[in-house]
JSON list of C-alpha atoms in Angstrom, two decimals:
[
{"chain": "A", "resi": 523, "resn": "UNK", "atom": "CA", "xyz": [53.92, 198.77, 171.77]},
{"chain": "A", "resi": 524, "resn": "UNK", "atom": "CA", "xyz": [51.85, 202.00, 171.38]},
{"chain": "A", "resi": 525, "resn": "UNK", "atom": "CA", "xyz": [48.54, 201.18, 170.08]},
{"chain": "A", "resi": 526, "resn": "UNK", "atom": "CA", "xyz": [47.23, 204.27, 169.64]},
{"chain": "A", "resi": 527, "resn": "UNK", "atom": "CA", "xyz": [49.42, 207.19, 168.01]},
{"chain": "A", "resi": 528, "resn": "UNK", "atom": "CA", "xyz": [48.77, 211.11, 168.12]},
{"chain": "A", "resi": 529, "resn": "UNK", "atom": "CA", "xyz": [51.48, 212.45, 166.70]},
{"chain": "A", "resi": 530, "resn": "UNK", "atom": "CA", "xyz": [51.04, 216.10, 167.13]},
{"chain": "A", "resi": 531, "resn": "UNK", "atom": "CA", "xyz": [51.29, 217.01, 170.28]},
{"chain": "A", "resi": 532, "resn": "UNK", "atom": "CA", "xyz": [50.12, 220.57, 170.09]},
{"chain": "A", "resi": 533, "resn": "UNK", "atom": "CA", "xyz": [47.72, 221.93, 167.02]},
{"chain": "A", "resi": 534, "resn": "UNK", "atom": "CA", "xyz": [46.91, 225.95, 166.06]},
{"chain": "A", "resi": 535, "resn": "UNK", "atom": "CA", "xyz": [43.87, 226.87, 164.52]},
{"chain": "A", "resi": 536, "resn": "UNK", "atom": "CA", "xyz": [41.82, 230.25, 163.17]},
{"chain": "A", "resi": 537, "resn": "UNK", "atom": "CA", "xyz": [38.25, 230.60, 164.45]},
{"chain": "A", "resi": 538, "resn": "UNK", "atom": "CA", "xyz": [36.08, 229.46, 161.87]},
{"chain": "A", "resi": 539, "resn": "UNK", "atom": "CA", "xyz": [38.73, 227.30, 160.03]},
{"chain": "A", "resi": 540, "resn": "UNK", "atom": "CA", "xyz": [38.76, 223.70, 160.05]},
{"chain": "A", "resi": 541, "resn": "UNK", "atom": "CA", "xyz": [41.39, 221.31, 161.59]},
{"chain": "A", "resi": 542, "resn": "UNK", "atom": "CA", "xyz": [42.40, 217.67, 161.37]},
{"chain": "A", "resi": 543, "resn": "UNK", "atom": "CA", "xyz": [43.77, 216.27, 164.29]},
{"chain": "A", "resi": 544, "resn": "UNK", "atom": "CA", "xyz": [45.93, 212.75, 163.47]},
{"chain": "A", "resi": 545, "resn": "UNK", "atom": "CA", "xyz": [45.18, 209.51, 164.96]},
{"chain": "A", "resi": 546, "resn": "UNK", "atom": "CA", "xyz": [47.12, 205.88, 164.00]},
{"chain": "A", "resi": 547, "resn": "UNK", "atom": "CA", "xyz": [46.39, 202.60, 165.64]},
{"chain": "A", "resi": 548, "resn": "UNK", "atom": "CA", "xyz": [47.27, 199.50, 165.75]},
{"chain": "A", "resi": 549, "resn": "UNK", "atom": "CA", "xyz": [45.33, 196.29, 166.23]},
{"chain": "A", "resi": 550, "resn": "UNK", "atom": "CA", "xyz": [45.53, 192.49, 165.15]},
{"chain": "A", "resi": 551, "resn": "UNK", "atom": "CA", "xyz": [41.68, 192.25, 166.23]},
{"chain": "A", "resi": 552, "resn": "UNK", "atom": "CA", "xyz": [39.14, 192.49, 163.35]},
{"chain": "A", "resi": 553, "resn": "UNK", "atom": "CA", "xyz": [36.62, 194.09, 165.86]},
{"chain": "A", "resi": 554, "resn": "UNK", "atom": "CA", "xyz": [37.41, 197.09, 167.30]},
{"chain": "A", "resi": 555, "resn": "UNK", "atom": "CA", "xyz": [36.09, 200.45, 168.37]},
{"chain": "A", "resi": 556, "resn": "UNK", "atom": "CA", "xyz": [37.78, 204.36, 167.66]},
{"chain": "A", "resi": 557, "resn": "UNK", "atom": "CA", "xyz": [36.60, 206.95, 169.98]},
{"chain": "A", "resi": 558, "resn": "UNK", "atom": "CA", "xyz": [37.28, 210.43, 170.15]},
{"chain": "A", "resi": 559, "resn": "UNK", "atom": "CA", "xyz": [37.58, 212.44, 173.30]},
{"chain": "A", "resi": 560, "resn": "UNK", "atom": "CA", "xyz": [37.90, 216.12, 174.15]},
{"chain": "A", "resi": 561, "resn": "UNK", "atom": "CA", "xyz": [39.22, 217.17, 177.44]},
{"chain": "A", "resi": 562, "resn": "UNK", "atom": "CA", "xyz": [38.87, 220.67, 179.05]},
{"chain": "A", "resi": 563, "resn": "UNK", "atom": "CA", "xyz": [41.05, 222.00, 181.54]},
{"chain": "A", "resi": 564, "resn": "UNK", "atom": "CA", "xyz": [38.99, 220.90, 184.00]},
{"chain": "A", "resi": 565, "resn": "UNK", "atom": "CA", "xyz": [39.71, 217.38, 182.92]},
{"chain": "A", "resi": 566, "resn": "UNK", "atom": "CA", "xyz": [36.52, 215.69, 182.24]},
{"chain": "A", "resi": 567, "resn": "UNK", "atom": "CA", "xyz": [36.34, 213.68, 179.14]},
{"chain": "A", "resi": 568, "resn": "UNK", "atom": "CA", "xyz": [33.61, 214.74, 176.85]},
{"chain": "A", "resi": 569, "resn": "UNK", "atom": "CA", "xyz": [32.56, 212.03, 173.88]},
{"chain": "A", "resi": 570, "resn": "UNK", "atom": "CA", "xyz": [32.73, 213.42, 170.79]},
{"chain": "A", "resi": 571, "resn": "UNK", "atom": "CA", "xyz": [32.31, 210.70, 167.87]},
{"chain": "A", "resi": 572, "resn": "UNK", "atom": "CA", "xyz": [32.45, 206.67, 167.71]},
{"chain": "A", "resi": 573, "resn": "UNK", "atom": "CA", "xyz": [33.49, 204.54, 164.44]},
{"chain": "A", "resi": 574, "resn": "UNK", "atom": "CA", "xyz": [33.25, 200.81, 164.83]},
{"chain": "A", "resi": 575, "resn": "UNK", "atom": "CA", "xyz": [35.72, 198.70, 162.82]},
{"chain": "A", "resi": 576, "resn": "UNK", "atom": "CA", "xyz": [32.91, 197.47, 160.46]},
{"chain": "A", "resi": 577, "resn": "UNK", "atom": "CA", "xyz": [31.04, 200.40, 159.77]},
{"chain": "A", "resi": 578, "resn": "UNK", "atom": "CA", "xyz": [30.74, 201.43, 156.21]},
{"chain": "A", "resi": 579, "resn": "UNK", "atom": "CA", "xyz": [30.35, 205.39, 156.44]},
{"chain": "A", "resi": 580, "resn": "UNK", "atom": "CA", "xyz": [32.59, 207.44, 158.26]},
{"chain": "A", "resi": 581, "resn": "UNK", "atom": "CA", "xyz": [30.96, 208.89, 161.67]},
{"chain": "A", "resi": 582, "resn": "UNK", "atom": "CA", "xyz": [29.90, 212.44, 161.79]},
{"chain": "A", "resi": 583, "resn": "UNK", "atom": "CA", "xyz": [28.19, 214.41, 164.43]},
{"chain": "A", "resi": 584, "resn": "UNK", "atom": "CA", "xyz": [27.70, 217.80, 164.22]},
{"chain": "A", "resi": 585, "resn": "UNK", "atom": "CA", "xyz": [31.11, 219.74, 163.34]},
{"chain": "A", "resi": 586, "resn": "UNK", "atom": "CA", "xyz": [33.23, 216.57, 163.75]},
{"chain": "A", "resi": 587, "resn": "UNK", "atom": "CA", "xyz": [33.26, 213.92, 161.55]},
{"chain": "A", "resi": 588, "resn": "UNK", "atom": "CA", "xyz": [36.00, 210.79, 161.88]},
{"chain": "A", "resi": 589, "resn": "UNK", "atom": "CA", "xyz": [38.19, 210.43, 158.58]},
{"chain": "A", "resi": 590, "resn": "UNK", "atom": "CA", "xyz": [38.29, 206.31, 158.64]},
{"chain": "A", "resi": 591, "resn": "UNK", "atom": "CA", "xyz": [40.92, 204.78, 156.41]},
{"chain": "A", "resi": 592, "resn": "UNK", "atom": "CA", "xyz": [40.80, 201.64, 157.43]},
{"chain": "A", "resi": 593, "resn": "UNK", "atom": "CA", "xyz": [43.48, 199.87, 155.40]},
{"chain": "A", "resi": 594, "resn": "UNK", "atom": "CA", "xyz": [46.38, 202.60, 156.65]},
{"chain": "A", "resi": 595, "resn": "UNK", "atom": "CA", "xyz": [44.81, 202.43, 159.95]},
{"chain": "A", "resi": 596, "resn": "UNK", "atom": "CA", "xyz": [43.88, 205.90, 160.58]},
{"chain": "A", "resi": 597, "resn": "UNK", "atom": "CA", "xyz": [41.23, 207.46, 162.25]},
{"chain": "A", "resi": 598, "resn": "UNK", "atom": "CA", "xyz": [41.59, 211.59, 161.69]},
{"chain": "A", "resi": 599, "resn": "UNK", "atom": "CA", "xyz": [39.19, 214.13, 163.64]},
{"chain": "A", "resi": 600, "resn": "UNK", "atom": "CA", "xyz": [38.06, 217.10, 161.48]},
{"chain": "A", "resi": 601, "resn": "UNK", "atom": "CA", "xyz": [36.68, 219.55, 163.81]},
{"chain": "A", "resi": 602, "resn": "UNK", "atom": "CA", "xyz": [34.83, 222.15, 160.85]},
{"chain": "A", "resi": 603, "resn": "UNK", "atom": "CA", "xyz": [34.04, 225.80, 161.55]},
{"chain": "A", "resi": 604, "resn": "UNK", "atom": "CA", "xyz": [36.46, 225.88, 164.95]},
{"chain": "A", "resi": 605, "resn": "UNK", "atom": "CA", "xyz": [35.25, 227.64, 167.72]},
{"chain": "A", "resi": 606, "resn": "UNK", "atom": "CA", "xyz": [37.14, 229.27, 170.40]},
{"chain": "A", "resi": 607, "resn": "UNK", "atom": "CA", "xyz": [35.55, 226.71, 173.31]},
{"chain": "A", "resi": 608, "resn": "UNK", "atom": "CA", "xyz": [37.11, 224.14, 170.85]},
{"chain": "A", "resi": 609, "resn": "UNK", "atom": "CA", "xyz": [40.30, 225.21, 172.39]},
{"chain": "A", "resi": 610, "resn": "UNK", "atom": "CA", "xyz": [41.30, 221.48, 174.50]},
{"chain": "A", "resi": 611, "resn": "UNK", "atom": "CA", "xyz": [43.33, 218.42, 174.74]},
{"chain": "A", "resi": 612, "resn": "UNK", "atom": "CA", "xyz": [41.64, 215.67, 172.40]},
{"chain": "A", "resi": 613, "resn": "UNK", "atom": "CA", "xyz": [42.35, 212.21, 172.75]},
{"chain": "A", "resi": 614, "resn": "UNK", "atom": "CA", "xyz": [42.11, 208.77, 170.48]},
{"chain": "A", "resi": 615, "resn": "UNK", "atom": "CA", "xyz": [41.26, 206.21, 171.71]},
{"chain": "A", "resi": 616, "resn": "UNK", "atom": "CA", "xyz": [40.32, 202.71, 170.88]},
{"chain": "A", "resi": 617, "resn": "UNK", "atom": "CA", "xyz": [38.02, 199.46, 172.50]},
{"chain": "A", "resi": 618, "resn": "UNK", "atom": "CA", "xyz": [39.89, 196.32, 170.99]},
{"chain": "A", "resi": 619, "resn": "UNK", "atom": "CA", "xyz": [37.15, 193.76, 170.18]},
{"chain": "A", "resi": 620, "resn": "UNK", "atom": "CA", "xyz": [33.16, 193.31, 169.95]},
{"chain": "A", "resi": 621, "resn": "UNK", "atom": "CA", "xyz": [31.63, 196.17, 171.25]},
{"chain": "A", "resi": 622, "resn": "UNK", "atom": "CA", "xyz": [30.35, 193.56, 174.42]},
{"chain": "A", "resi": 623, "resn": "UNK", "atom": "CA", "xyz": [34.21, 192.71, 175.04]},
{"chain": "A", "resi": 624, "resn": "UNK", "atom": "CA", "xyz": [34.38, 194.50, 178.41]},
{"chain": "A", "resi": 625, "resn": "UNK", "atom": "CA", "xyz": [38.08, 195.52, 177.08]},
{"chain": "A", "resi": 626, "resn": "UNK", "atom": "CA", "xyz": [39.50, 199.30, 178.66]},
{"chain": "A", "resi": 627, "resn": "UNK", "atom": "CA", "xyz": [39.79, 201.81, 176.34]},
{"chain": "A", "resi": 628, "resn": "UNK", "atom": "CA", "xyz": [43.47, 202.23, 175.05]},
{"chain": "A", "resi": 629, "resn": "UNK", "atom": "CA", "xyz": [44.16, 206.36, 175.28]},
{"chain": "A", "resi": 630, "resn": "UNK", "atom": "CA", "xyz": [46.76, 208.45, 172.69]},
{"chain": "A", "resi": 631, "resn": "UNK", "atom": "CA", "xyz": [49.06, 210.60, 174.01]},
{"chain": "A", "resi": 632, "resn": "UNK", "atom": "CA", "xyz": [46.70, 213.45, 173.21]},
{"chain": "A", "resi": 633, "resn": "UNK", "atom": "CA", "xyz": [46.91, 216.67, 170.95]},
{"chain": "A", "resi": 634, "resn": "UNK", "atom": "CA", "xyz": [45.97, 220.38, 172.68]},
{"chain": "A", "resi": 635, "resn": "UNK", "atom": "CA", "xyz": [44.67, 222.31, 170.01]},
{"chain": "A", "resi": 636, "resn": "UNK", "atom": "CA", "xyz": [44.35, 226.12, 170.92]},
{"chain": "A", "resi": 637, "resn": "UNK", "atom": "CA", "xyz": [41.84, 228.47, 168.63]},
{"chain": "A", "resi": 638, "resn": "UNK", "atom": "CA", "xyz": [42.97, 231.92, 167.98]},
{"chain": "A", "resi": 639, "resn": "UNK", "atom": "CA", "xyz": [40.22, 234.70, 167.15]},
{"chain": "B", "resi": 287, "resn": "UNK", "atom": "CA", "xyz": [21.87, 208.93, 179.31]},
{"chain": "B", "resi": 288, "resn": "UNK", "atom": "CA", "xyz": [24.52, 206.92, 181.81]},
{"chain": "B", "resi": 289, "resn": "UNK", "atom": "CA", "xyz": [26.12, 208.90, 184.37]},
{"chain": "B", "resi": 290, "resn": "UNK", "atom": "CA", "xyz": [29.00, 208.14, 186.93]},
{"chain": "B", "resi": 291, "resn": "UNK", "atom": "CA", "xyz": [29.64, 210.27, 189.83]},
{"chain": "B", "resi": 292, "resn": "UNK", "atom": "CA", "xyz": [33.13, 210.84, 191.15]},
{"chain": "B", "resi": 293, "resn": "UNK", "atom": "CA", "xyz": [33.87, 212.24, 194.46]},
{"chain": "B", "resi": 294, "resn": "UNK", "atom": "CA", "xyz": [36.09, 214.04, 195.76]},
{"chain": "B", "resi": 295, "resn": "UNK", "atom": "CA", "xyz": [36.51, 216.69, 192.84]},
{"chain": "B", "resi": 296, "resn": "UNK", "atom": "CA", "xyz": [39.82, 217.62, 194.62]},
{"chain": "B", "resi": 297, "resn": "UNK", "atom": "CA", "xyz": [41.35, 216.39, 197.60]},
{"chain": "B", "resi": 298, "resn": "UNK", "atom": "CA", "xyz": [44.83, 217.45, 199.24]},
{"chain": "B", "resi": 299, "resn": "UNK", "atom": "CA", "xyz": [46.19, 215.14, 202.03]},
{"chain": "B", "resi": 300, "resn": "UNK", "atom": "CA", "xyz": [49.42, 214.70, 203.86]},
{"chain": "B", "resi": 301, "resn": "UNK", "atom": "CA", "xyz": [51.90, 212.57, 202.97]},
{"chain": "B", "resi": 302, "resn": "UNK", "atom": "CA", "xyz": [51.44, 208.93, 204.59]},
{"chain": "B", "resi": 303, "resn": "UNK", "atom": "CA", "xyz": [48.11, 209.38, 205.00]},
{"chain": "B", "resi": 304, "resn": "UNK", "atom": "CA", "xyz": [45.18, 207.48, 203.10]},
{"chain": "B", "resi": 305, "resn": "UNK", "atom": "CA", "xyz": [42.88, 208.91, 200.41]},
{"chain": "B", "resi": 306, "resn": "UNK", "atom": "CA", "xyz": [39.55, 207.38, 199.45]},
{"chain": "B", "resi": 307, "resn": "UNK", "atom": "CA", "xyz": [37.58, 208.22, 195.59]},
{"chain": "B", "resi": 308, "resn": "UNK", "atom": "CA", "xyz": [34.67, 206.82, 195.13]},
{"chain": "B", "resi": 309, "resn": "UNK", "atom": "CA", "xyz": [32.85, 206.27, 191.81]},
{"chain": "B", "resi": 310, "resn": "UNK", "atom": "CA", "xyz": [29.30, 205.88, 191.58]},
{"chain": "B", "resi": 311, "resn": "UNK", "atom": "CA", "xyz": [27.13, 204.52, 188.75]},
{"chain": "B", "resi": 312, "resn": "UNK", "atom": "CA", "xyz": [23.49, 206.85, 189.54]},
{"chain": "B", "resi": 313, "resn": "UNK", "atom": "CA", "xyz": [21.10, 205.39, 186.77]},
{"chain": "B", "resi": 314, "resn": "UNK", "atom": "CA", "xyz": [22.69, 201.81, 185.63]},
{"chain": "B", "resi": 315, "resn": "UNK", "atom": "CA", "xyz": [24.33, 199.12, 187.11]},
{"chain": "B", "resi": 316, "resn": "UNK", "atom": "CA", "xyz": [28.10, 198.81, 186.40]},
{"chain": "B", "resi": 317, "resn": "UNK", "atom": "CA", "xyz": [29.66, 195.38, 186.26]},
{"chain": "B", "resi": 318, "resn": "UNK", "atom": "CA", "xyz": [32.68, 196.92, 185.09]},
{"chain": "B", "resi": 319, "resn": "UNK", "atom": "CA", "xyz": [34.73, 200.26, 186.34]},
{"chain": "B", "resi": 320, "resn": "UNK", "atom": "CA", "xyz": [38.24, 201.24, 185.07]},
{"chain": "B", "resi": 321, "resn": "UNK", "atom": "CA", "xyz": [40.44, 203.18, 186.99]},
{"chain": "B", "resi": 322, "resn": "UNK", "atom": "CA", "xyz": [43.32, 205.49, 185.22]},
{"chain": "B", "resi": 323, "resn": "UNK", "atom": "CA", "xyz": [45.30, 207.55, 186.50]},
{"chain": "B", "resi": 324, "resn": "UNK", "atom": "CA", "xyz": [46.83, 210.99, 184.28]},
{"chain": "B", "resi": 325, "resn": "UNK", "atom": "CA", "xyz": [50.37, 212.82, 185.04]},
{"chain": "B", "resi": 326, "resn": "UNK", "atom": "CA", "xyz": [49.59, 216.78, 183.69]},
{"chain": "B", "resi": 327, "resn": "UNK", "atom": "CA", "xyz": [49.81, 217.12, 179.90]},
{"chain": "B", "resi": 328, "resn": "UNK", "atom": "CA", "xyz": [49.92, 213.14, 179.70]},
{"chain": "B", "resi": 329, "resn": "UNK", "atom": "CA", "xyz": [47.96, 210.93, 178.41]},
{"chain": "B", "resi": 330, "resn": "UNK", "atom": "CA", "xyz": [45.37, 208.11, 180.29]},
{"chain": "B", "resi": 331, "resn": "UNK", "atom": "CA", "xyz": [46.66, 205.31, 181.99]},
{"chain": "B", "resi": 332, "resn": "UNK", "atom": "CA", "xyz": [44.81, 202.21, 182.75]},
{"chain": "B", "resi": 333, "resn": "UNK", "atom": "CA", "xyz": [45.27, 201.73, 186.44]},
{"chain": "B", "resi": 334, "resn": "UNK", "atom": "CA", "xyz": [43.42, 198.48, 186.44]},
{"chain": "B", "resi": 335, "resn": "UNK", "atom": "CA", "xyz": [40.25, 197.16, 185.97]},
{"chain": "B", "resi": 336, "resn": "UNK", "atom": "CA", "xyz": [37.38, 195.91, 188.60]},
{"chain": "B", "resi": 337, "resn": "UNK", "atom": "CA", "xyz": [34.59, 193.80, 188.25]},
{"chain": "B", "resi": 338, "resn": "UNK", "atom": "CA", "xyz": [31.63, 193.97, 190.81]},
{"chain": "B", "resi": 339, "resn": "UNK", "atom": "CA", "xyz": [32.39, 190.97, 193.54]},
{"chain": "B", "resi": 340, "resn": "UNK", "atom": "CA", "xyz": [35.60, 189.87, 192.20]},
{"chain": "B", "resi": 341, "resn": "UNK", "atom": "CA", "xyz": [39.14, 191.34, 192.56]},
{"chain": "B", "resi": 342, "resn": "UNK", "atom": "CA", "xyz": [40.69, 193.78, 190.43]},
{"chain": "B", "resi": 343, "resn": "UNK", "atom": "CA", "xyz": [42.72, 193.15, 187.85]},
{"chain": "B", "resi": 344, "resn": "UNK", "atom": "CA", "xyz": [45.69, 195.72, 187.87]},
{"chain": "B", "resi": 345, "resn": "UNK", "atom": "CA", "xyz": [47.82, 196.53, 184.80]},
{"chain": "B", "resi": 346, "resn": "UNK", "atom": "CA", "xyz": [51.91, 195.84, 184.83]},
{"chain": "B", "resi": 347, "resn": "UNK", "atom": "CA", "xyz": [53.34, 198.45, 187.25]},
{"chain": "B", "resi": 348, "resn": "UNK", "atom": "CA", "xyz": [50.60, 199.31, 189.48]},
{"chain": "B", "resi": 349, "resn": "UNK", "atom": "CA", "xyz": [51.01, 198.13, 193.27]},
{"chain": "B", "resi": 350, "resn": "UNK", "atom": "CA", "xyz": [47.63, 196.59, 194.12]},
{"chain": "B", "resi": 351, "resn": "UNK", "atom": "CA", "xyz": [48.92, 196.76, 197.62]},
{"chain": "B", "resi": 352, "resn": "UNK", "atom": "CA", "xyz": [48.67, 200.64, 197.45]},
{"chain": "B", "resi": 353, "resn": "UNK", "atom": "CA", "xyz": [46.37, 201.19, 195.13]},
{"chain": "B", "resi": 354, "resn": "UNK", "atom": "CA", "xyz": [43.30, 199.55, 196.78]},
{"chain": "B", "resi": 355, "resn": "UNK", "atom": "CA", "xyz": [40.31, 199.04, 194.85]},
{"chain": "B", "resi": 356, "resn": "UNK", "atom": "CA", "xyz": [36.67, 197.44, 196.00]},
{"chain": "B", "resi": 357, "resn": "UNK", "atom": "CA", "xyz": [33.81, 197.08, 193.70]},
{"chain": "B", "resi": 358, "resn": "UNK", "atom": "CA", "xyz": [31.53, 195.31, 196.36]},
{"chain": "B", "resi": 359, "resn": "UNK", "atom": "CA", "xyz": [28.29, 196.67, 194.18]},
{"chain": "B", "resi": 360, "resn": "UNK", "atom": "CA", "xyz": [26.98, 197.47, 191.22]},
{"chain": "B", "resi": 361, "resn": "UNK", "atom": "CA", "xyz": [26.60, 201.00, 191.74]},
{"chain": "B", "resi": 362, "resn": "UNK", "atom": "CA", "xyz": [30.22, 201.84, 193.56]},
{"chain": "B", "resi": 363, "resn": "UNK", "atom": "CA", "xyz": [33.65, 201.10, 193.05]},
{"chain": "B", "resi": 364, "resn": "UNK", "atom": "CA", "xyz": [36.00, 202.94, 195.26]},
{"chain": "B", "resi": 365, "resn": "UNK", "atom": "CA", "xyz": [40.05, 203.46, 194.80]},
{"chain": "B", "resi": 366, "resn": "UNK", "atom": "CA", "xyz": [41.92, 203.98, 197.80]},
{"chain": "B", "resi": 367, "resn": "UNK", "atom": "CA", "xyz": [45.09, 205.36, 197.78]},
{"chain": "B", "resi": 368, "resn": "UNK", "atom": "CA", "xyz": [47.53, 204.01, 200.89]},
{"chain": "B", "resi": 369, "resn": "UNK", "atom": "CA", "xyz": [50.41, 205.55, 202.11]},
{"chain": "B", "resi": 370, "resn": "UNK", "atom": "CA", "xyz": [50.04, 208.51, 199.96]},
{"chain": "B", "resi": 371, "resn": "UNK", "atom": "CA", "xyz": [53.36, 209.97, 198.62]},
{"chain": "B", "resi": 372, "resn": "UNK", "atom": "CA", "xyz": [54.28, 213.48, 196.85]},
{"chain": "B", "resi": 373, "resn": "UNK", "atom": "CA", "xyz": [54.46, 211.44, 193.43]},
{"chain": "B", "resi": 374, "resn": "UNK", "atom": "CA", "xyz": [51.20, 209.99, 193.81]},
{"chain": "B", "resi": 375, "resn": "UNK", "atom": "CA", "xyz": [49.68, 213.67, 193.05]},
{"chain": "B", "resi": 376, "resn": "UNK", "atom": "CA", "xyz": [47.93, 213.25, 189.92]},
{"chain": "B", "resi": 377, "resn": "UNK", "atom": "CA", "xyz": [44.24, 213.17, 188.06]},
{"chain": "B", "resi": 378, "resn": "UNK", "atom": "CA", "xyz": [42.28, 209.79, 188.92]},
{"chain": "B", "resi": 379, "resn": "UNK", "atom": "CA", "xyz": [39.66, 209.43, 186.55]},
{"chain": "B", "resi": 380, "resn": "UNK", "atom": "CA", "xyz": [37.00, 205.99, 186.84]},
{"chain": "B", "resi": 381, "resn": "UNK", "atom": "CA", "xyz": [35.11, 204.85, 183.52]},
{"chain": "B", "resi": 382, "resn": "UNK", "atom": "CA", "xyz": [32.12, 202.65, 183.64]},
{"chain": "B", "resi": 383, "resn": "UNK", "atom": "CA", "xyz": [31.16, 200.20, 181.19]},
{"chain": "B", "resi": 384, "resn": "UNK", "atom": "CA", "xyz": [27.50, 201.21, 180.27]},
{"chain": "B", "resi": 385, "resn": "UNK", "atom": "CA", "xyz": [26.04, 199.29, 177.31]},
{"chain": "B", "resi": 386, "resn": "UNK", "atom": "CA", "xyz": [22.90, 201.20, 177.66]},
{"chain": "B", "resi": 387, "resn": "UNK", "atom": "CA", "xyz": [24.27, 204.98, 177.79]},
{"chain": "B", "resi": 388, "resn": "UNK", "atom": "CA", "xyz": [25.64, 207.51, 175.60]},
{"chain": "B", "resi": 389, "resn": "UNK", "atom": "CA", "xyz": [29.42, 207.39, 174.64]},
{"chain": "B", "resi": 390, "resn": "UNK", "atom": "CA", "xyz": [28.82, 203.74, 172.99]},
{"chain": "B", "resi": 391, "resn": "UNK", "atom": "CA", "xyz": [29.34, 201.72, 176.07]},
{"chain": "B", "resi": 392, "resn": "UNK", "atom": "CA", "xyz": [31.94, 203.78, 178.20]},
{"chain": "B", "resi": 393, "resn": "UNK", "atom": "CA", "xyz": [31.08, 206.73, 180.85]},
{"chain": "B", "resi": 394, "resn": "UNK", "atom": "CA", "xyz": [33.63, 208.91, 182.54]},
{"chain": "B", "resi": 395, "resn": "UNK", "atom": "CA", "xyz": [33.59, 210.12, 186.18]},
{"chain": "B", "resi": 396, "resn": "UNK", "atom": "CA", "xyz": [34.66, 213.98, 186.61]},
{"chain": "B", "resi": 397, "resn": "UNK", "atom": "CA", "xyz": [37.91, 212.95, 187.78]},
{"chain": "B", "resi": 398, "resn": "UNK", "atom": "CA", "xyz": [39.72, 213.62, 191.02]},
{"chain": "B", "resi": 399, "resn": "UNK", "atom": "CA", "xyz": [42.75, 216.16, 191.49]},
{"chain": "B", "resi": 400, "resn": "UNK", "atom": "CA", "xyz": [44.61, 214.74, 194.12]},
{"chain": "B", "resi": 401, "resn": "UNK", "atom": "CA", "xyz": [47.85, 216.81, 195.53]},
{"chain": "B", "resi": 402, "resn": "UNK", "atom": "CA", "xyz": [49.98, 214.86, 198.34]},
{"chain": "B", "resi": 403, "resn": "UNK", "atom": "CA", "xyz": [52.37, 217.42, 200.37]}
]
């Protein structure tokens, strides 16, 4: 079963506007870990943002910040004031158990999200 | 912060001959690499998993027999492709478990393009 669901698989945005990219998962474990990635065309992973299963606040950093609803099991990315170098695949992506597990990360199927001037 | 170093960047062999990536950990020591592999416009796949001295553990699907990987150190876990085929072309991409670095606890190697013909 698919633990981790993007369900857009391709995302349009104006420079300067802000975008929410989707993210499900789906997990048993009390302790887990939601990571967001963005991937440029030449295919390294770049970290973006982190929100552990217990945390209170929802993660920011800079122009992204993690929309955690917990109870529906949803971990958004809003990317604010989009840039045109925002333009990239983005993937979910989530650590089941204590952050010390040694577990893999689990990936989403991805969303590419272009930025138009 | 923790960086892993992935070579080759690209590599294009023959078909039926042997490819060797290497992943190196430069400033921690990494008990545990993961291995994925990614089809274009696909998402991550964890390839298997590989702890320093023991074998690896390879996820359902993956031929261990082809997909060779040694973790003999702390600092280097290599994948070795065998018998390379046309549909093993594909992105290779190691992650390191790194408690003390950036990206809370996971690093990415560049990744390695690898084209069989």
């Amino acid at each position: 079963a698919q633990k981790i669901t993007q369900t857009q698989p391709g995302m349009f945005v104006q420079e300067k506007e802000a975008v929410t990219l989707d993210c499900t998962y789906d997990t048993s474990d009390p302790s887990y870990g939601l990571f967001w990635y963005k991937q440029p065309s030449s295919g390294e992973m770049i970290f973006l943002i982190y929100q552990g299963s217990y945390d209170q606040q929802n993660a920011t950093e800079g122009r992204y910040s993690l929309n955690f609803q917990k109870a529906r099991k949803s971990a958004n990315l809003v990317i604010s004031a989009s840039q045109l170098g925002d333009s990239a695949m983005y993937f979910c992506a989530m650590r089941e158990g204590h952050s010390n597990s040694g577990y893999a990360l689990n990936f989403g199927k991805g969303t590419s999200l272009l930025v138009t001037p | 912060g923790a960086v892993v170093s992935q070579h080759p960047s690209r590599v294009i062999c023959k078909s039926g001959t042997s490819v060797k990536i290497e992943c190196r950990s430069l400033d921690f020591q990494a008990t545990t690499m993961f291995w994925y592999r990614q089809f274009p416009k696909q998402s991550l796949m964890l390839m298997a998993t590989s702890n320093e001295g023991s074998k690896a553990t390879y996820e359902q699907g993956v031929e261990k027999d082809k997909f060779l990987i040694n973790h003999a150190s702390l600092t280097l876990s290599t994948l070795t492709v065998t018998s390379a085929h046309p549909e093993d072309s594909s992105f290779y991409i190691c992650s390191a478990r790194a408690p003390e670095g950036g990206g809370y606890g996971y690093t990415f190697g560049s990744g390695t393009r690898l084209t069989v013909v």
